[in-house]
Amino acid sequence: MEQIRSIKGTRDILPAEALRWQEIEEIIHDFMELHGYGEIRTPAFEQTNLFTRGVGAETDIVSKEMYSWVDQGGESLTLKPELTAPVVRAFIQHNLAGKAPINRLYYIDSLFRRERPQKGRQRQFHQFGIEAFGSPHPEQDAEVIAIAYKIWGVFGIDEITLHLNSIGSPEIRPEYIQTLRDALATHADKFCHTCNNRLKTNALRVFDCKSETCQYLLDEHAPMILDHITAEDREHFDRLCELLDGMGIAYRLNKKMVRGLDYYTRTTFEITSPVLGAQNSLCGGGRYDRLVEQLGGKKTPAIGFAAGIERLLLALSKKEQLQENPVADIYMITLGNASLIRSLSIADDLRREKGLRVIVETLRRSLKAQLREANRCGANYAVILGDNELVKNIALVKNMKDGEQLKIPLDELEEAFTIGTEHHHTADES
RNA sequence: GUGGCUGUAGUUCAGUUGGAUAGAGCACCUGACUGUGGCUCAGGAUGUCGUGGGUUCGAGUCCCAUCAGCCACCCCA
């Protein structure tokens, strides 16, 4: 029979790795709450047109990467390929703007894009991120960027680069794109053919080309959008730079960084890490002052970012090897029927009263095999309770580190592990 | 969607110009130690050689297709 496998681009996270995820999620929760952000969780799927309207029908994400289907009621639904649009939808739907002048939200979530998998790219993947609604001022940009910048240090990732740019207000864009096309028209034959296509359809994207010749030509001949923004845009950007300087946040002015989604206005930023390979972006974000309005809400300025958790893990794995962690403090070894019943209730007492992780044998193995198992799962103690011990009302408590073994009366067993617990924790912290 | 590389035991991999019963390390199990783990030693189990077809006296090896994985393009976190 054919084996059923997980879908291409999806994967299982097994216990040893899941522990890493739990640690990471905990760090994110703590860090965001430290900055006054509250968690938001939105549904796994939405109406398809939330994304066509919010992200832009012409973007790659919407035009060819969405998992969409028509449900039994005839409605077109889509697994979320992006998290800003759903958060904006929730913001509008629950009238958060009416409840407070400013809303700071964060999330940790799964998203889905039908792309060809490669290093750092899955079809179901995870992001954490924040969205701050309500403030049009550069200090809001500075707050969001500072969070995006500082959190990597908490994870122990130091080698990062913050790229910063402003693509100005949307009004200037048609005029700028025309200027760009005109400037590059005379060199069109030297650009690669994808760039020539981009110039016609989505001109800003030429800046993303990985070809060295194209990049060289852009440096030589392309007008930069940052040099064409309005005076107000410029003032906003300059003030943001001042604030970042003041916070000691190092950034690289990257005039060629234009972001892929339609909704960005003014500030855009990205954080890259050299350890990731071709997909070197850890985190990307920017301001989107028109999106709330565009999705039917009251005009509200906003800025946010999203960071890839798989990529964070990838950057982290260069530093630390994954290892099997101990899963139990005590392994209960049983030999015989009567002792099994007693062991089960003792195990429950130890879990409930002492908070110890206890596993009871369920394979009816030999004593030797059970001790091997105790060793394998990292238990500090094995409690041996066979029918021989049961008639004497004792248990043998074996310290797995030094091999020392004591006879303990069953009614003193819990107490014996009060000392054991302290032992365990001090050993852990050293 | 396009291109390149790779699929052999639980796992990491070896397998000669196509040749007999497909191997090794680690892991697992058993014993030495009849109810005492780790270390050591001795032994043991484990394979639709990704799948389907073809060439051949003979295919893990060559050819075609297909599926999966990885990497890159596209694009993005």
Coordinates of N, CA, C and O in Angstrom, one line a residue, chain A residues 206-288:
Chain A
V206 N 12.6 46.0 -10.9 CA 13.9 45.9 -11.5 C 15.0 46.0 -10.4 O 16.1 45.3 -10.5
F207 N 14.7 46.7 -9.4 CA 15.8 46.9 -8.3 C 16.1 45.6 -7.6 O 17.1 45.5 -7.0
D208 N 15.2 44.6 -7.7 CA 15.4 43.4 -7.0 C 16.2 42.4 -7.7 O 16.6 41.3 -7.2
C209 N 16.6 42.7 -9.0 CA 17.3 41.7 -9.9 C 18.6 41.3 -9.2 O 19.3 42.1 -8.6
K210 N 18.9 40.0 -9.4 CA 20.1 39.5 -8.8 C 21.3 39.6 -9.8 O 22.5 39.3 -9.4
S211 N 21.0 39.9 -11.0 CA 22.1 40.0 -12.0 C 23.0 41.1 -11.7 O 22.6 42.3 -11.5
E212 N 24.3 40.9 -11.8 CA 25.3 41.9 -11.5 C 25.3 43.0 -12.5 O 25.4 44.2 -12.2
T213 N 25.1 42.6 -13.7 CA 25.1 43.7 -14.8 C 23.9 44.6 -14.6 O 24.1 45.8 -14.7
C214 N 22.7 44.0 -14.3 CA 21.6 44.8 -14.1 C 21.8 45.8 -12.9 O 21.5 47.0 -13.0
Q215 N 22.4 45.2 -11.8 CA 22.6 46.1 -10.7 C 23.6 47.2 -11.0 O 23.4 48.3 -10.5
Y216 N 24.6 46.9 -11.8 CA 25.6 47.9 -12.2 C 24.9 49.0 -13.0 O 25.0 50.2 -12.7
L217 N 24.1 48.6 -13.9 CA 23.3 49.5 -14.8 C 22.4 50.4 -13.9 O 22.3 51.6 -14.2
L218 N 21.8 49.8 -12.9 CA 20.9 50.6 -12.1 C 21.7 51.6 -11.3 O 21.3 52.8 -11.2
D219 N 22.8 51.2 -10.8 CA 23.7 52.1 -10.0 C 24.1 53.3 -10.9 O 24.1 54.5 -10.5
E220 N 24.4 53.0 -12.2 CA 24.8 54.1 -13.1 C 23.7 55.0 -13.6 O 23.9 56.2 -13.7
H221 N 22.6 54.4 -13.9 CA 21.6 55.1 -14.6 C 20.2 55.4 -14.0 O 19.5 56.3 -14.4
A222 N 19.9 54.6 -13.0 CA 18.5 54.7 -12.5 C 18.3 55.8 -11.5 O 19.1 56.0 -10.6
P223 N 17.3 56.6 -11.7 CA 16.9 57.6 -10.6 C 16.3 56.8 -9.4 O 15.7 55.8 -9.6
M224 N 16.6 57.2 -8.2 CA 16.2 56.5 -7.0 C 14.9 57.1 -6.5 O 14.7 58.3 -6.5
I225 N 14.0 56.3 -6.1 CA 12.7 56.8 -5.6 C 12.8 57.7 -4.4 O 12.1 58.7 -4.3
L226 N 13.8 57.4 -3.6 CA 14.1 58.2 -2.4 C 14.4 59.7 -2.8 O 14.1 60.6 -2.0
D227 N 14.9 59.9 -4.0 CA 15.2 61.2 -4.4 C 14.0 61.9 -5.1 O 14.1 63.1 -5.5
H228 N 12.9 61.2 -5.2 CA 11.8 61.8 -5.8 C 10.5 61.9 -4.9 O 9.4 62.2 -5.4
I229 N 10.7 61.6 -3.6 CA 9.6 61.7 -2.7 C 9.3 63.2 -2.4 O 10.1 64.0 -2.6
T230 N 8.1 63.4 -1.8 CA 7.7 64.8 -1.5 C 8.5 65.3 -0.3 O 9.1 64.5 0.4
A231 N 8.4 66.6 -0.1 CA 9.1 67.3 1.0 C 8.6 66.7 2.3 O 9.4 66.5 3.2
E232 N 7.3 66.4 2.4 CA 6.8 65.9 3.7 C 7.3 64.5 3.9 O 7.6 64.1 5.1
D233 N 7.3 63.7 2.9 CA 7.9 62.3 3.0 C 9.3 62.4 3.4 O 9.8 61.6 4.3
R234 N 10.0 63.3 2.9 CA 11.5 63.5 3.2 C 11.7 63.9 4.6 O 12.5 63.3 5.3
E235 N 10.8 64.8 5.1 CA 10.9 65.2 6.5 C 10.7 64.0 7.4 O 11.4 63.9 8.4
H236 N 9.7 63.3 7.1 CA 9.3 62.1 7.9 C 10.5 61.1 8.0 O 10.9 60.6 9.0
F237 N 11.1 60.9 6.8 CA 12.2 60.0 6.7 C 13.4 60.5 7.5 O 14.1 59.7 8.2
D238 N 13.8 61.8 7.3 CA 14.9 62.3 8.0 C 14.8 62.3 9.5 O 15.7 61.9 10.3
R239 N 13.6 62.5 10.0 CA 13.3 62.5 11.4 C 13.4 61.0 11.9 O 14.0 60.8 13.0
L240 N 12.9 60.1 11.1 CA 13.1 58.7 11.5 C 14.6 58.3 11.7 O 15.0 57.7 12.6
C241 N 15.4 58.8 10.7 CA 16.8 58.4 10.8 C 17.4 59.0 12.0 O 18.2 58.4 12.7
E242 N 17.0 60.3 12.4 CA 17.5 60.9 13.6 C 17.2 60.0 14.8 O 18.0 59.8 15.7
L243 N 16.0 59.6 14.8 CA 15.5 58.8 16.0 C 16.3 57.5 16.1 O 16.7 57.0 17.2
L244 N 16.5 56.8 14.9 CA 17.3 55.6 14.9 C 18.7 55.8 15.4 O 19.3 55.1 16.2
D245 N 19.3 56.9 14.9 CA 20.6 57.3 15.3 C 20.7 57.4 16.8 O 21.6 56.9 17.5
G246 N 19.7 58.1 17.3 CA 19.6 58.4 18.8 C 19.5 57.1 19.6 O 19.9 57.1 20.7
M247 N 18.9 56.1 19.0 CA 18.7 54.8 19.7 C 19.9 53.9 19.5 O 19.9 52.8 20.0
G248 N 20.9 54.4 18.7 CA 22.0 53.6 18.4 C 21.7 52.4 17.5 O 22.4 51.3 17.6
I249 N 20.7 52.5 16.7 CA 20.4 51.4 15.8 C 21.0 51.7 14.4 O 20.8 52.7 13.8
A250 N 21.9 50.7 14.1 CA 22.7 50.9 12.8 C 21.8 50.4 11.6 O 21.2 49.3 11.7
Y251 N 21.7 51.2 10.6 CA 20.9 50.9 9.4 C 21.7 51.2 8.2 O 22.7 52.0 8.2
R252 N 21.4 50.5 7.1 CA 22.0 50.8 5.9 C 21.0 51.4 5.0 O 19.9 50.8 4.7
L253 N 21.2 52.6 4.5 CA 20.3 53.3 3.6 C 20.4 52.5 2.3 O 21.4 52.4 1.7
N254 N 19.3 51.9 1.9 CA 19.3 51.1 0.7 C 18.2 51.6 -0.3 O 17.1 51.2 -0.3
K255 N 18.7 52.5 -1.1 CA 17.8 53.2 -2.0 C 17.2 52.3 -3.0 O 16.2 52.6 -3.7
K256 N 17.8 51.1 -3.2 CA 17.2 50.2 -4.2 C 16.2 49.2 -3.6 O 15.7 48.3 -4.3
M257 N 16.0 49.3 -2.3 CA 15.0 48.3 -1.7 C 13.6 48.8 -1.9 O 13.2 49.8 -1.3
V258 N 12.9 48.1 -2.7 CA 11.4 48.3 -2.9 C 10.8 47.1 -2.5 O 11.2 46.0 -2.8
R259 N 9.7 47.1 -1.8 CA 9.1 45.9 -1.3 C 8.0 45.4 -2.2 O 7.3 46.1 -3.0
G260 N 7.7 44.1 -2.1 CA 6.9 43.4 -3.1 C 5.4 43.6 -3.0 O 4.6 43.4 -3.9
L261 N 4.9 44.1 -1.8 CA 3.5 44.2 -1.7 C 3.0 45.6 -2.0 O 3.7 46.6 -1.7
D262 N 1.8 45.7 -2.5 CA 1.3 47.0 -3.0 C 1.0 48.0 -2.0 O 1.0 49.2 -2.2
Y263 N 0.8 47.6 -0.7 CA 0.2 48.5 0.2 C 1.2 49.4 0.9 O 0.8 50.3 1.7
Y264 N 2.5 49.3 0.7 CA 3.4 50.1 1.5 C 3.5 51.5 1.0 O 3.3 51.9 -0.1
T265 N 3.6 52.4 2.0 CA 3.8 53.9 1.8 C 5.0 54.3 2.6 O 5.2 53.8 3.7
R266 N 5.7 55.3 2.1 CA 6.8 55.9 2.9 C 7.8 54.8 3.3 O 8.4 54.1 2.5
T267 N 8.0 54.6 4.7 CA 9.1 53.8 5.2 C 9.0 52.3 4.8 O 7.9 51.7 5.0
T268 N 10.0 51.8 4.3 CA 10.1 50.3 4.1 C 11.4 49.9 4.7 O 12.4 50.6 4.7
F269 N 11.4 48.7 5.3 CA 12.7 48.1 5.9 C 12.7 46.6 5.8 O 11.7 46.0 5.6
E270 N 13.9 46.1 5.9 CA 14.1 44.7 5.8 C 15.4 44.4 6.7 O 16.3 45.2 6.7
I271 N 15.3 43.2 7.3 CA 16.5 42.7 8.0 C 17.0 41.4 7.4 O 16.3 40.5 7.2
T272 N 18.3 41.4 7.0 CA 18.8 40.3 6.4 C 19.9 39.7 7.3 O 20.5 40.4 8.1
S273 N 20.2 38.4 7.0 CA 21.3 37.7 7.7 C 22.1 37.0 6.7 O 21.6 36.3 5.8
P274 N 23.4 37.1 6.8 CA 24.3 36.4 5.8 C 24.3 34.9 5.9 O 24.7 34.2 5.0
V275 N 23.8 34.4 7.0 CA 23.9 32.9 7.2 C 22.8 32.1 6.5 O 22.8 30.9 6.5
L276 N 21.8 32.8 5.9 CA 20.6 32.1 5.4 C 20.7 31.6 4.0 O 19.9 30.7 3.6
G277 N 21.6 32.0 3.1 CA 21.6 31.5 1.8 C 20.8 32.4 0.9 O 20.7 33.6 1.1
A278 N 20.2 31.9 -0.2 CA 19.6 32.7 -1.2 C 18.4 33.5 -0.6 O 18.1 34.7 -0.9
Q279 N 17.6 32.9 0.3 CA 16.5 33.6 1.0 C 17.0 34.2 2.2 O 16.9 33.7 3.3
N280 N 17.7 35.3 2.1 CA 18.4 35.9 3.3 C 17.6 36.8 4.1 O 18.2 37.4 5.0
S281 N 16.3 37.0 3.8 CA 15.5 38.0 4.5 C 15.0 37.3 5.8 O 14.2 36.3 5.7
L282 N 15.3 37.9 6.9 CA 14.7 37.4 8.2 C 13.4 38.1 8.5 O 12.5 37.5 9.2
C283 N 13.2 39.3 8.0 CA 12.2 40.1 8.5 C 11.9 41.3 7.5 O 12.9 41.8 7.0
G284 N 10.7 41.6 7.3 CA 10.4 42.7 6.4 C 9.2 43.5 6.8 O 8.3 42.9 7.4
G285 N 9.2 44.8 6.5 CA 8.0 45.5 6.9 C 8.0 47.0 6.4 O 8.9 47.3 5.6
G286 N 7.0 47.7 6.8 CA 7.0 49.1 6.4 C 5.6 49.7 6.8 O 4.8 49.1 7.4
R287 N 5.5 51.0 6.4 CA 4.3 51.7 6.7 C 3.3 51.5 5.6 O 3.6 51.3 4.5
Y288 N 2.0 51.5 6.1 CA 0.9 51.3 5.1 C -0.3 52.2 5.5 O -1.2 51.8 6.0

